[in-house]
PDB file of C-alpha atoms in Angstrom:
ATOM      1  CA  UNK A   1     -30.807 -38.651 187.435  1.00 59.00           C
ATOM      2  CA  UNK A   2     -34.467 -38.186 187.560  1.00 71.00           C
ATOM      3  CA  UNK A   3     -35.537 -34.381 187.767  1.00 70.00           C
ATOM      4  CA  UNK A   4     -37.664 -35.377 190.984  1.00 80.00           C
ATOM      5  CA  UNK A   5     -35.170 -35.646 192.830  1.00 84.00           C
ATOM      6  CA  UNK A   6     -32.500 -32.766 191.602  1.00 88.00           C
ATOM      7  CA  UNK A   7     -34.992 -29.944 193.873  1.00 87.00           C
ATOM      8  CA  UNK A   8     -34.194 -32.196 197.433  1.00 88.00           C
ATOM      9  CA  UNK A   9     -30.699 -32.926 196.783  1.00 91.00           C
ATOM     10  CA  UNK A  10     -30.093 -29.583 196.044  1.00 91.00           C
ATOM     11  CA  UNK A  11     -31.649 -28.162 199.460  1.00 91.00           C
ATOM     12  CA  UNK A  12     -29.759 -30.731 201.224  1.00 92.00           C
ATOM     13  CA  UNK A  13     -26.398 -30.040 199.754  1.00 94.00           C
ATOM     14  CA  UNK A  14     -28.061 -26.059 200.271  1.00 92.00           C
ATOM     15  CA  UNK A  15     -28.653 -26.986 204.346  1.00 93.00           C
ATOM     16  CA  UNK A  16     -25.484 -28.678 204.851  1.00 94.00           C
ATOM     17  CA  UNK A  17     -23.412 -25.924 203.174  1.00 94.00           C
ATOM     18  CA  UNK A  18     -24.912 -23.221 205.118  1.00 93.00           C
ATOM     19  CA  UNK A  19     -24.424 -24.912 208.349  1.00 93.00           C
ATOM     20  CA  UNK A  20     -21.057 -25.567 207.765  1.00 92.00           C
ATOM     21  CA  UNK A  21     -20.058 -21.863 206.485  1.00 92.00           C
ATOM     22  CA  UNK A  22     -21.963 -20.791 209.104  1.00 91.00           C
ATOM     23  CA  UNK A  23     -20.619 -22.710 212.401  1.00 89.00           C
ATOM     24  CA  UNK A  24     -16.755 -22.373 210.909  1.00 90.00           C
ATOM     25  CA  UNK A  25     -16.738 -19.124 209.851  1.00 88.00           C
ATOM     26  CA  UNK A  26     -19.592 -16.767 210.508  1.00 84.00           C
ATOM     27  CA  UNK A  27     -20.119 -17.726 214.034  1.00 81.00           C
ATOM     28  CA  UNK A  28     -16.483 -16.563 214.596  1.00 83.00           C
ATOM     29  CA  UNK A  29     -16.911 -13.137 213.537  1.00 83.00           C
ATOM     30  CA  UNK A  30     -18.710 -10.478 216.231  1.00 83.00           C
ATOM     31  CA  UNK A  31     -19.654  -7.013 215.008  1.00 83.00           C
ATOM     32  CA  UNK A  32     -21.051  -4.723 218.024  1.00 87.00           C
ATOM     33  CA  UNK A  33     -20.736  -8.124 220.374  1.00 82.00           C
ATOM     34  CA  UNK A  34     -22.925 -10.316 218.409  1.00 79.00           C
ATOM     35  CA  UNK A  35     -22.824 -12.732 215.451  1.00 80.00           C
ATOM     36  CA  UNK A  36     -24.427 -13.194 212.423  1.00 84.00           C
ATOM     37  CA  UNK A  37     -26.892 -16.747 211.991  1.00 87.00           C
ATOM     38  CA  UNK A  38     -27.325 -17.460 208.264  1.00 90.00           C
ATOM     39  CA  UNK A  39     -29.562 -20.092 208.826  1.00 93.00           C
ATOM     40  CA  UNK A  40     -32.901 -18.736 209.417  1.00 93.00           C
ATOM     41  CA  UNK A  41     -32.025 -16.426 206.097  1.00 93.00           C
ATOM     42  CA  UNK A  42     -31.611 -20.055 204.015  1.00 94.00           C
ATOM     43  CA  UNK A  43     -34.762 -21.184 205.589  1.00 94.00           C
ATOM     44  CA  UNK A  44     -36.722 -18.044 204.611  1.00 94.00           C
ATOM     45  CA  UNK A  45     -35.448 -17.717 201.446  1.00 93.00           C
ATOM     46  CA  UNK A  46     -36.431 -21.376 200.238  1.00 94.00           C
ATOM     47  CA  UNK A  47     -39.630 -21.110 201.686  1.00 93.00           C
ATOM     48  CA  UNK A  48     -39.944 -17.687 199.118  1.00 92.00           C
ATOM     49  CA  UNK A  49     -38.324 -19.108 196.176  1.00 90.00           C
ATOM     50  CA  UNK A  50     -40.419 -22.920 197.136  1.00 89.00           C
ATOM     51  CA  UNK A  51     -43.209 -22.817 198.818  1.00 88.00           C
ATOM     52  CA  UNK A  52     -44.490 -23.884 202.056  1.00 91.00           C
ATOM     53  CA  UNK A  53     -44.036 -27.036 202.193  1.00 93.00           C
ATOM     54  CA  UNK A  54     -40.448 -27.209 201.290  1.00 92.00           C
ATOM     55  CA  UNK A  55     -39.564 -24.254 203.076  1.00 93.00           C
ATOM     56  CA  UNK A  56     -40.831 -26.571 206.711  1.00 94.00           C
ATOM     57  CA  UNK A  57     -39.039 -29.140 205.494  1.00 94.00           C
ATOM     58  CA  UNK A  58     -35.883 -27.056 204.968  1.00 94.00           C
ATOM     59  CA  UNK A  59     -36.301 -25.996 207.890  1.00 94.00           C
ATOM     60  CA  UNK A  60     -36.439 -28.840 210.093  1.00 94.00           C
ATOM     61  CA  UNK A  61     -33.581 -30.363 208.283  1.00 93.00           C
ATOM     62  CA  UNK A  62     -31.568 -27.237 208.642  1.00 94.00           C
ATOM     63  CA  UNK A  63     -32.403 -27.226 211.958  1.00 93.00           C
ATOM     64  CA  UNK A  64     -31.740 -30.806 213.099  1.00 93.00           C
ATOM     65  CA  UNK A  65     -28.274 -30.152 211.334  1.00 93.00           C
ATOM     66  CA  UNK A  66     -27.228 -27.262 213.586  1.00 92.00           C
ATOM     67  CA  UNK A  67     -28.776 -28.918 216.643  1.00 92.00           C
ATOM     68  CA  UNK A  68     -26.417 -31.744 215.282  1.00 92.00           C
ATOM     69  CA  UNK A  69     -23.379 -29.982 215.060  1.00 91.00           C
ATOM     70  CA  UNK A  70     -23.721 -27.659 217.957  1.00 89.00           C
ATOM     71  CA  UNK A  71     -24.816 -31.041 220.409  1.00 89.00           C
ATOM     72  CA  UNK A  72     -27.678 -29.270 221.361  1.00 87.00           C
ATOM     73  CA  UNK A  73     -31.052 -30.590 222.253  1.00 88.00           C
ATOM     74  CA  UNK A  74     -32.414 -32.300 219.361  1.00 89.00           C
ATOM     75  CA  UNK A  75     -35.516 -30.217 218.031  1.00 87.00           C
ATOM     76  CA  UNK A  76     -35.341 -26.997 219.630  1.00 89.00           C
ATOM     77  CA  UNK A  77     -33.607 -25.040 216.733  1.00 90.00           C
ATOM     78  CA  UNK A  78     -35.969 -26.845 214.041  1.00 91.00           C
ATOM     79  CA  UNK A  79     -38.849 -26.116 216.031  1.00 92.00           C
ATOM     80  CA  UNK A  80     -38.203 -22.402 215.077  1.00 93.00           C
ATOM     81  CA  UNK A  81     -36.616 -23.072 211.940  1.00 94.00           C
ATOM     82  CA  UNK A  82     -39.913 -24.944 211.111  1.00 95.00           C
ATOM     83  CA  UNK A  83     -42.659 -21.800 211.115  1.00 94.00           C
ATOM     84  CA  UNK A  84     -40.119 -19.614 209.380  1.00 94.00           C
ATOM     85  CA  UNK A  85     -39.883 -21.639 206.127  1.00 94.00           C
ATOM     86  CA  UNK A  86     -43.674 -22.340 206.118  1.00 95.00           C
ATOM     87  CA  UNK A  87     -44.300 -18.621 206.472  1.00 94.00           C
ATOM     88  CA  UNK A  88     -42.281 -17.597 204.101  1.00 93.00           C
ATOM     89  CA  UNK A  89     -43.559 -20.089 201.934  1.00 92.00           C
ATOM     90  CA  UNK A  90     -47.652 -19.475 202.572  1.00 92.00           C
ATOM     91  CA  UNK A  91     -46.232 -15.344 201.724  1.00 89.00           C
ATOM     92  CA  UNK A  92     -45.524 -16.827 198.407  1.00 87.00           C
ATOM     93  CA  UNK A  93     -48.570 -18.693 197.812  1.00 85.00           C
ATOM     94  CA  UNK A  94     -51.240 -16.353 198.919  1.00 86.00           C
ATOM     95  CA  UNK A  95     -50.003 -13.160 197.929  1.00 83.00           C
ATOM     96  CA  UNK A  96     -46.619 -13.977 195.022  1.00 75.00           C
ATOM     97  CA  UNK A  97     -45.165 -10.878 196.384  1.00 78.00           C
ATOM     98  CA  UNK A  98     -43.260  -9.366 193.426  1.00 78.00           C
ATOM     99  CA  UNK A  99     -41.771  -5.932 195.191  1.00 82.00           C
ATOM    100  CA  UNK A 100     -37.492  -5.902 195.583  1.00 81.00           C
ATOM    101  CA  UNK A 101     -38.015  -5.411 199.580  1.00 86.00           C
ATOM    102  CA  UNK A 102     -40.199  -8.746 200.681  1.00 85.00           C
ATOM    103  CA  UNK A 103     -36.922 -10.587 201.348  1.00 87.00           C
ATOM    104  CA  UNK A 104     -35.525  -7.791 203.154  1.00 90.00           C
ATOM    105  CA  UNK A 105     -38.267  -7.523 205.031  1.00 89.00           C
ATOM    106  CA  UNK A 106     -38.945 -11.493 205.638  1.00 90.00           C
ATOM    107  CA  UNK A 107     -35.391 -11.383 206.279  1.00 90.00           C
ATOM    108  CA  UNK A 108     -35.654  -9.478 209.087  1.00 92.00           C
ATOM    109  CA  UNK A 109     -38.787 -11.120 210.524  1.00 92.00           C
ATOM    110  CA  UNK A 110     -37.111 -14.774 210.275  1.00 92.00           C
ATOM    111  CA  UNK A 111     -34.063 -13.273 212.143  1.00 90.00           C
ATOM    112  CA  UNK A 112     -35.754 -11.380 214.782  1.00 92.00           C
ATOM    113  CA  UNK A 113     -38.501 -14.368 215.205  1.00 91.00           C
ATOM    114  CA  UNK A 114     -35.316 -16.911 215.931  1.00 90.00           C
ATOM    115  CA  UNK A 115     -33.425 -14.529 218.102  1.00 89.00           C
ATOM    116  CA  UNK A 116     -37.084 -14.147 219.987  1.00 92.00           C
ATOM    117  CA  UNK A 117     -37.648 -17.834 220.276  1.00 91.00           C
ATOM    118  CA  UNK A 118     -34.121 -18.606 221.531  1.00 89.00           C
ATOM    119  CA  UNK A 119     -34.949 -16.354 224.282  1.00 90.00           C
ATOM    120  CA  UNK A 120     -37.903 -17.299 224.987  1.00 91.00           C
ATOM    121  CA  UNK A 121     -36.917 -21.659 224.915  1.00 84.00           C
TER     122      UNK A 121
END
C-alpha cells in the first residue's frame, strides 16, 4: 500500500470507530444528568497531532458520520466539528505548543465550543 494513503485511511477507520464507541456506548452512560461526546475530543486531537487541514477534514467527516447515524440534519454537527479541527490544527502550526496541558486545555475549548454551538443552532 502506498504510504500516501496509510494517514487518510487511518483517520477514517479513527472517525468511524469513535462514532461508533461513542453512539453505542458512551452516549448511554449519564454522570450528573449529562453524557460524555468523544467526538469533538477526536477532532481536536487530530487537528494537534495533524495540522489544519486534516484536522477540518476530520472534522467534517466525523461530523457527517454522526449526523449520519443519529438521522439528523445533514451538516449541522460538521459545521462545528469543522472550526474545531482547523483550530486545533492552526495552534499547532503557529505556535507547536510543547507544554503537557494544551490538550487539556483545547480539550476543553472543543467541548465547550460544541456544547455552545448546539445551543445556539
Amino acid at each position: 500500500m502506498k504510504s500516501s494513503l496509510k494517514l487518510p485511511l487511518r483517520l477514517i477507520a479513527l472517525a468511524l470507530l469513535t462514532v461508533v464507541v461513542q453512539e453505542s456506548a458512551v452516549s448511554q452512560i449519564s454522570i450528573f444528568g449529562v453524557s460524555a461526546d468523544l467526538t469533538p475530543l477526536v477532532v481536536m486531537s487530530v487537528g494537534l497531532l495533524a495540522g489544519s487541514m486534516p484536522g477540518a477534514i476530520m472534522g467534517f467527516g466525523t461530523g457527517l458520520l454522526v449526523d449520519t447515524v443519529l438521522v439528523q440534519t445533514l451538516g449541522i454537527t460538521s459545521l462545528l466539528y469543522i472550526p474545531i479541527g482547523y483550530w486545533a490544527g492552526r495552534l499547532r502550526e503557529l505556535r507547536d505548543p510543547a507544554h503537557g496541558l494544551v490538550p487539556l486545555v483545547a480539550g476543553a475549548a472543543a467541548t465547550a465550543a460544541t456544547g455552545i454551538g448546539m445551543t445556539i443552532i
